[in-house]
């Protein structure tokens, strides 16, 4: 499995769920771009589990450290690398050869011949979404500097559909309201979606 994506800007994720750290290298960022680190923290906090009733109760801190490509608040243009240390791990809960339904344990075992780190899903863990969110927060700022705004919402859950965006006239006020734990345009539909989730827990 390749952990590298992109052409002009290349992303490379690394690490395992129960290793010392996970992280990302971003190659191709323009030099001199001022990054808002507080915005990156805010985006990572949205991803972190344990923030609401509908996510896993396991608490993880996503405190990042920038290792390279950043100086005096701006990108240098050289490879930008950031790591997030793993803290809340319980490796004893995982046994080699025990395949969990709905996870990538089997495919990881086959792909790497049994040499993969299976603890917590290893490189295939949902924990690896943290460096991807980090990269997304950087990309949002780059795009924002060109007046390009990115937004998304929950389209449907259990047959309950949220209202749709107007694909021609995007309402920026609606986009800004989506910055919450359960991003829907119609709050009434959102409550019904939550009920649908609770009914199958």
PDB file of C-alpha atoms in Angstrom:
ATOM      1  CA  UNK A   1       0.000   0.000   0.000  1.00  0.00           C
ATOM      2  CA  UNK A   2       1.386   3.371  -0.968  1.00  0.00           C
ATOM      3  CA  UNK A   3       1.235   6.098   1.647  1.00  0.00           C
ATOM      4  CA  UNK A   4       2.014   8.844  -0.872  1.00  0.00           C
ATOM      5  CA  UNK A   5      -0.573  10.905  -2.771  1.00  0.00           C
ATOM      6  CA  UNK A   6      -0.520  13.917  -5.046  1.00  0.00           C
ATOM      7  CA  UNK A   7       1.425  15.481  -7.886  1.00  0.00           C
ATOM      8  CA  UNK A   8       2.180  19.155  -7.394  1.00  0.00           C
ATOM      9  CA  UNK A   9       1.776  18.824  -3.637  1.00  0.00           C
ATOM     10  CA  UNK A  10       2.627  15.356  -2.323  1.00  0.00           C
ATOM     11  CA  UNK A  11       1.394  13.924   0.967  1.00  0.00           C
ATOM     12  CA  UNK A  12       3.023  11.018   2.747  1.00  0.00           C
ATOM     13  CA  UNK A  13       1.576   9.591   5.964  1.00  0.00           C
ATOM     14  CA  UNK A  14       3.592   7.393   8.292  1.00  0.00           C
ATOM     15  CA  UNK A  15       3.378   5.579  11.611  1.00  0.00           C
ATOM     16  CA  UNK A  16       1.178   3.031  13.342  1.00  0.00           C
ATOM     17  CA  UNK A  17      -1.582   3.309  15.917  1.00  0.00           C
ATOM     18  CA  UNK A  18       0.542   1.891  18.752  1.00  0.00           C
ATOM     19  CA  UNK A  19       3.945   3.070  17.554  1.00  0.00           C
ATOM     20  CA  UNK A  20       5.743   6.060  19.038  1.00  0.00           C
ATOM     21  CA  UNK A  21       4.078   8.534  16.701  1.00  0.00           C
ATOM     22  CA  UNK A  22       2.121   9.105  13.522  1.00  0.00           C
ATOM     23  CA  UNK A  23       2.734  11.906  11.101  1.00  0.00           C
ATOM     24  CA  UNK A  24       2.739  13.450   7.683  1.00  0.00           C
ATOM     25  CA  UNK A  25       5.214  14.926   5.245  1.00  0.00           C
ATOM     26  CA  UNK A  26       3.935  17.509   2.761  1.00  0.00           C
ATOM     27  CA  UNK A  27       6.210  18.232  -0.175  1.00  0.00           C
ATOM     28  CA  UNK A  28       5.563  21.114  -2.561  1.00  0.00           C
ATOM     29  CA  UNK A  29       4.138  23.807  -0.275  1.00  0.00           C
ATOM     30  CA  UNK A  30       4.946  27.336  -1.447  1.00  0.00           C
ATOM     31  CA  UNK A  31       7.605  29.164   0.572  1.00  0.00           C
ATOM     32  CA  UNK A  32       6.578  32.061   2.778  1.00  0.00           C
ATOM     33  CA  UNK A  33       2.994  30.982   3.438  1.00  0.00           C
ATOM     34  CA  UNK A  34       1.843  31.998   6.928  1.00  0.00           C
ATOM     35  CA  UNK A  35       0.104  29.127   8.708  1.00  0.00           C
ATOM     36  CA  UNK A  36      -2.446  29.547  11.498  1.00  0.00           C
ATOM     37  CA  UNK A  37      -1.476  26.780  13.928  1.00  0.00           C
ATOM     38  CA  UNK A  38      -4.529  27.438  16.109  1.00  0.00           C
ATOM     39  CA  UNK A  39      -6.749  26.630  13.129  1.00  0.00           C
ATOM     40  CA  UNK A  40      -4.918  23.316  12.681  1.00  0.00           C
ATOM     41  CA  UNK A  41      -5.493  22.526  16.378  1.00  0.00           C
ATOM     42  CA  UNK A  42      -9.188  23.361  15.996  1.00  0.00           C
ATOM     43  CA  UNK A  43      -9.552  20.997  13.022  1.00  0.00           C
ATOM     44  CA  UNK A  44      -7.735  18.205  14.880  1.00  0.00           C
ATOM     45  CA  UNK A  45     -10.023  18.705  17.886  1.00  0.00           C
ATOM     46  CA  UNK A  46     -13.047  18.186  15.624  1.00  0.00           C
ATOM     47  CA  UNK A  47     -11.607  14.826  14.521  1.00  0.00           C
ATOM     48  CA  UNK A  48     -10.560  13.632  17.970  1.00  0.00           C
ATOM     49  CA  UNK A  49     -12.680  10.858  19.539  1.00  0.00           C
ATOM     50  CA  UNK A  50     -14.489  11.276  22.823  1.00  0.00           C
ATOM     51  CA  UNK A  51     -15.852  14.700  21.905  1.00  0.00           C
ATOM     52  CA  UNK A  52     -19.497  13.691  21.676  1.00  0.00           C
ATOM     53  CA  UNK A  53     -21.883  10.848  22.444  1.00  0.00           C
ATOM     54  CA  UNK A  54     -21.705   9.414  18.934  1.00  0.00           C
ATOM     55  CA  UNK A  55     -17.947   8.869  18.803  1.00  0.00           C
ATOM     56  CA  UNK A  56     -15.740   6.353  20.567  1.00  0.00           C
ATOM     57  CA  UNK A  57     -15.262   7.067  24.274  1.00  0.00           C
ATOM     58  CA  UNK A  58     -11.501   6.548  24.021  1.00  0.00           C
ATOM     59  CA  UNK A  59      -9.699   9.835  24.586  1.00  0.00           C
ATOM     60  CA  UNK A  60      -6.761  10.726  22.370  1.00  0.00           C
ATOM     61  CA  UNK A  61      -4.755  13.905  22.333  1.00  0.00           C
ATOM     62  CA  UNK A  62      -3.685  15.132  18.921  1.00  0.00           C
ATOM     63  CA  UNK A  63      -0.886  17.468  19.965  1.00  0.00           C
ATOM     64  CA  UNK A  64       1.354  17.982  16.970  1.00  0.00           C
ATOM     65  CA  UNK A  65       4.979  18.976  16.622  1.00  0.00           C
ATOM     66  CA  UNK A  66       6.349  20.448  13.404  1.00  0.00           C
ATOM     67  CA  UNK A  67       9.783  19.029  12.639  1.00  0.00           C
ATOM     68  CA  UNK A  68      10.726  20.731   9.387  1.00  0.00           C
ATOM     69  CA  UNK A  69       9.649  23.072   6.606  1.00  0.00           C
ATOM     70  CA  UNK A  70       8.393  25.786   8.973  1.00  0.00           C
ATOM     71  CA  UNK A  71      10.344  28.788  10.278  1.00  0.00           C
ATOM     72  CA  UNK A  72       9.219  31.973  12.006  1.00  0.00           C
ATOM     73  CA  UNK A  73       5.557  31.184  11.379  1.00  0.00           C
ATOM     74  CA  UNK A  74       5.897  30.530   7.666  1.00  0.00           C
ATOM     75  CA  UNK A  75       6.518  27.617   5.351  1.00  0.00           C
ATOM     76  CA  UNK A  76      10.050  27.386   3.970  1.00  0.00           C
ATOM     77  CA  UNK A  77       9.187  25.535   0.764  1.00  0.00           C
ATOM     78  CA  UNK A  78      11.213  22.486   1.814  1.00  0.00           C
ATOM     79  CA  UNK A  79       9.457  19.241   2.901  1.00  0.00           C
ATOM     80  CA  UNK A  80       7.054  20.076   5.721  1.00  0.00           C
ATOM     81  CA  UNK A  81       6.896  17.344   8.363  1.00  0.00           C
ATOM     82  CA  UNK A  82       4.713  17.102  11.471  1.00  0.00           C
ATOM     83  CA  UNK A  83       4.283  14.318  14.039  1.00  0.00           C
ATOM     84  CA  UNK A  84       1.612  13.465  16.608  1.00  0.00           C
ATOM     85  CA  UNK A  85       2.795  11.291  19.493  1.00  0.00           C
ATOM     86  CA  UNK A  86       0.678   8.300  20.506  1.00  0.00           C
ATOM     87  CA  UNK A  87      -0.199   8.266  24.199  1.00  0.00           C
ATOM     88  CA  UNK A  88      -3.410   6.352  24.924  1.00  0.00           C
ATOM     89  CA  UNK A  89      -2.536   2.837  23.741  1.00  0.00           C
ATOM     90  CA  UNK A  90      -3.439  -0.557  25.212  1.00  0.00           C
ATOM     91  CA  UNK A  91      -1.377  -2.961  23.143  1.00  0.00           C
ATOM     92  CA  UNK A  92      -2.203  -5.897  25.412  1.00  0.00           C
ATOM     93  CA  UNK A  93      -5.783  -5.782  24.094  1.00  0.00           C
ATOM     94  CA  UNK A  94      -4.607  -7.045  20.693  1.00  0.00           C
ATOM     95  CA  UNK A  95      -3.535 -10.555  19.800  1.00  0.00           C
ATOM     96  CA  UNK A  96      -1.687 -11.507  16.628  1.00  0.00           C
ATOM     97  CA  UNK A  97      -3.798 -13.607  14.293  1.00  0.00           C
ATOM     98  CA  UNK A  98      -7.086 -12.413  15.795  1.00  0.00           C
ATOM     99  CA  UNK A  99      -8.978 -10.987  12.829  1.00  0.00           C
ATOM    100  CA  UNK A 100     -11.575  -8.335  13.710  1.00  0.00           C
ATOM    101  CA  UNK A 101     -14.611  -8.012  11.412  1.00  0.00           C
ATOM    102  CA  UNK A 102     -14.901  -4.608   9.811  1.00  0.00           C
ATOM    103  CA  UNK A 103     -11.194  -3.845  10.193  1.00  0.00           C
ATOM    104  CA  UNK A 104      -8.211  -4.183   7.870  1.00  0.00           C
ATOM    105  CA  UNK A 105      -6.515  -6.843  10.012  1.00  0.00           C
ATOM    106  CA  UNK A 106      -6.808  -9.587   7.394  1.00  0.00           C
ATOM    107  CA  UNK A 107      -5.885  -7.457   4.393  1.00  0.00           C
ATOM    108  CA  UNK A 108      -2.931  -5.979   6.280  1.00  0.00           C
ATOM    109  CA  UNK A 109      -1.745  -9.453   7.236  1.00  0.00           C
ATOM    110  CA  UNK A 110      -1.970 -10.676   3.631  1.00  0.00           C
ATOM    111  CA  UNK A 111      -0.443  -7.519   2.117  1.00  0.00           C
ATOM    112  CA  UNK A 112       2.591  -7.550   4.421  1.00  0.00           C
ATOM    113  CA  UNK A 113       2.955 -11.279   4.973  1.00  0.00           C
ATOM    114  CA  UNK A 114       2.235 -11.100   8.692  1.00  0.00           C
ATOM    115  CA  UNK A 115       5.045  -8.618   9.405  1.00  0.00           C
ATOM    116  CA  UNK A 116       2.723  -5.655   9.884  1.00  0.00           C
ATOM    117  CA  UNK A 117       2.153  -4.066  13.293  1.00  0.00           C
ATOM    118  CA  UNK A 118      -1.339  -5.372  14.065  1.00  0.00           C
ATOM    119  CA  UNK A 119      -1.829  -3.523  17.387  1.00  0.00           C
ATOM    120  CA  UNK A 120      -4.805  -1.192  17.159  1.00  0.00           C
ATOM    121  CA  UNK A 121      -4.980  -1.728  13.417  1.00  0.00           C
ATOM    122  CA  UNK A 122      -1.392  -0.528  12.928  1.00  0.00           C
ATOM    123  CA  UNK A 123      -0.997   1.623   9.832  1.00  0.00           C
ATOM    124  CA  UNK A 124      -4.645   0.937   8.910  1.00  0.00           C
ATOM    125  CA  UNK A 125      -6.032   2.423  12.126  1.00  0.00           C
ATOM    126  CA  UNK A 126      -8.507   5.277  12.162  1.00  0.00           C
ATOM    127  CA  UNK A 127      -5.791   7.023  14.161  1.00  0.00           C
ATOM    128  CA  UNK A 128      -4.050   7.693  10.843  1.00  0.00           C
ATOM    129  CA  UNK A 129      -6.851  10.088   9.922  1.00  0.00           C
ATOM    130  CA  UNK A 130      -5.244  12.629  12.285  1.00  0.00           C
ATOM    131  CA  UNK A 131      -2.307  13.453   9.979  1.00  0.00           C
ATOM    132  CA  UNK A 132      -4.736  13.593   7.052  1.00  0.00           C
ATOM    133  CA  UNK A 133      -6.845  16.140   8.945  1.00  0.00           C
ATOM    134  CA  UNK A 134      -3.637  18.062   9.651  1.00  0.00           C
ATOM    135  CA  UNK A 135      -2.891  18.165   5.916  1.00  0.00           C
ATOM    136  CA  UNK A 136      -6.491  19.176   5.205  1.00  0.00           C
ATOM    137  CA  UNK A 137      -6.191  22.083   7.639  1.00  0.00           C
ATOM    138  CA  UNK A 138      -3.079  23.269   5.802  1.00  0.00           C
ATOM    139  CA  UNK A 139      -4.835  22.872   2.430  1.00  0.00           C
ATOM    140  CA  UNK A 140      -7.890  24.794   3.673  1.00  0.00           C
ATOM    141  CA  UNK A 141      -5.662  27.730   4.516  1.00  0.00           C
ATOM    142  CA  UNK A 142      -3.912  27.640   1.146  1.00  0.00           C
ATOM    143  CA  UNK A 143      -7.252  27.543  -0.660  1.00  0.00           C
ATOM    144  CA  UNK A 144      -8.715  30.186   1.640  1.00  0.00           C
ATOM    145  CA  UNK A 145      -5.946  32.569   0.614  1.00  0.00           C
ATOM    146  CA  UNK A 146      -7.390  32.300  -2.909  1.00  0.00           C
ATOM    147  CA  UNK A 147     -10.982  32.819  -1.667  1.00  0.00           C
ATOM    148  CA  UNK A 148     -11.847  29.142  -2.076  1.00  0.00           C
ATOM    149  CA  UNK A 149     -13.957  27.837   0.811  1.00  0.00           C
ATOM    150  CA  UNK A 150     -14.381  24.137   1.530  1.00  0.00           C
ATOM    151  CA  UNK A 151     -17.382  22.728   3.380  1.00  0.00           C
ATOM    152  CA  UNK A 152     -19.298  19.495   3.793  1.00  0.00           C
ATOM    153  CA  UNK A 153     -22.259  18.092   5.656  1.00  0.00           C
ATOM    154  CA  UNK A 154     -23.874  14.769   6.495  1.00  0.00           C
ATOM    155  CA  UNK A 155     -26.024  13.988   3.471  1.00  0.00           C
ATOM    156  CA  UNK A 156     -28.006  11.060   4.854  1.00  0.00           C
ATOM    157  CA  UNK A 157     -28.143   8.506   7.652  1.00  0.00           C
ATOM    158  CA  UNK A 158     -30.583   5.621   7.802  1.00  0.00           C
ATOM    159  CA  UNK A 159     -32.655   6.935   4.914  1.00  0.00           C
ATOM    160  CA  UNK A 160     -32.988  10.384   6.496  1.00  0.00           C
ATOM    161  CA  UNK A 161     -31.675  13.017   4.079  1.00  0.00           C
ATOM    162  CA  UNK A 162     -30.450  16.482   4.953  1.00  0.00           C
ATOM    163  CA  UNK A 163     -31.411  19.373   2.689  1.00  0.00           C
ATOM    164  CA  UNK A 164     -29.047  19.889  -0.239  1.00  0.00           C
ATOM    165  CA  UNK A 165     -26.749  22.759  -1.108  1.00  0.00           C
ATOM    166  CA  UNK A 166     -27.709  24.952  -4.028  1.00  0.00           C
ATOM    167  CA  UNK A 167     -24.966  23.937  -6.462  1.00  0.00           C
ATOM    168  CA  UNK A 168     -25.000  27.363  -8.150  1.00  0.00           C
ATOM    169  CA  UNK A 169     -25.561  29.832  -5.321  1.00  0.00           C
ATOM    170  CA  UNK A 170     -23.692  28.551  -2.269  1.00  0.00           C
ATOM    171  CA  UNK A 171     -24.835  30.211   0.960  1.00  0.00           C
ATOM    172  CA  UNK A 172     -21.648  31.057   2.893  1.00  0.00           C
ATOM    173  CA  UNK A 173     -23.611  31.556   6.107  1.00  0.00           C
ATOM    174  CA  UNK A 174     -24.793  27.945   5.879  1.00  0.00           C
ATOM    175  CA  UNK A 175     -21.239  26.754   5.326  1.00  0.00           C
ATOM    176  CA  UNK A 176     -20.036  28.582   8.424  1.00  0.00           C
ATOM    177  CA  UNK A 177     -22.786  27.011  10.558  1.00  0.00           C
ATOM    178  CA  UNK A 178     -21.532  23.544   9.612  1.00  0.00           C
ATOM    179  CA  UNK A 179     -18.491  23.952  11.849  1.00  0.00           C
ATOM    180  CA  UNK A 180     -19.917  21.742  14.597  1.00  0.00           C
ATOM    181  CA  UNK A 181     -19.885  18.146  15.877  1.00  0.00           C
ATOM    182  CA  UNK A 182     -22.897  17.032  13.828  1.00  0.00           C
ATOM    183  CA  UNK A 183     -22.818  19.078  10.610  1.00  0.00           C
ATOM    184  CA  UNK A 184     -26.238  19.209   8.971  1.00  0.00           C
ATOM    185  CA  UNK A 185     -28.088  22.045   7.255  1.00  0.00           C
ATOM    186  CA  UNK A 186     -31.496  21.112   8.689  1.00  0.00           C
ATOM    187  CA  UNK A 187     -31.232  20.661  12.468  1.00  0.00           C
ATOM    188  CA  UNK A 188     -34.562  18.812  12.632  1.00  0.00           C
ATOM    189  CA  UNK A 189     -33.245  16.235  10.181  1.00  0.00           C
ATOM    190  CA  UNK A 190     -30.070  16.096  12.244  1.00  0.00           C
ATOM    191  CA  UNK A 191     -32.022  15.146  15.363  1.00  0.00           C
ATOM    192  CA  UNK A 192     -33.791  12.368  13.458  1.00  0.00           C
ATOM    193  CA  UNK A 193     -30.422  11.095  12.234  1.00  0.00           C
ATOM    194  CA  UNK A 194     -29.162  10.981  15.817  1.00  0.00           C
ATOM    195  CA  UNK A 195     -32.231   8.983  16.828  1.00  0.00           C
ATOM    196  CA  UNK A 196     -31.539   6.547  13.980  1.00  0.00           C
ATOM    197  CA  UNK A 197     -27.970   6.074  15.200  1.00  0.00           C
ATOM    198  CA  UNK A 198     -29.100   5.489  18.783  1.00  0.00           C
ATOM    199  CA  UNK A 199     -31.665   2.925  17.652  1.00  0.00           C
ATOM    200  CA  UNK A 200     -28.917   0.602  16.382  1.00  0.00           C
ATOM    201  CA  UNK A 201     -26.298   1.092  19.107  1.00  0.00           C
TER     202      UNK A 201
END
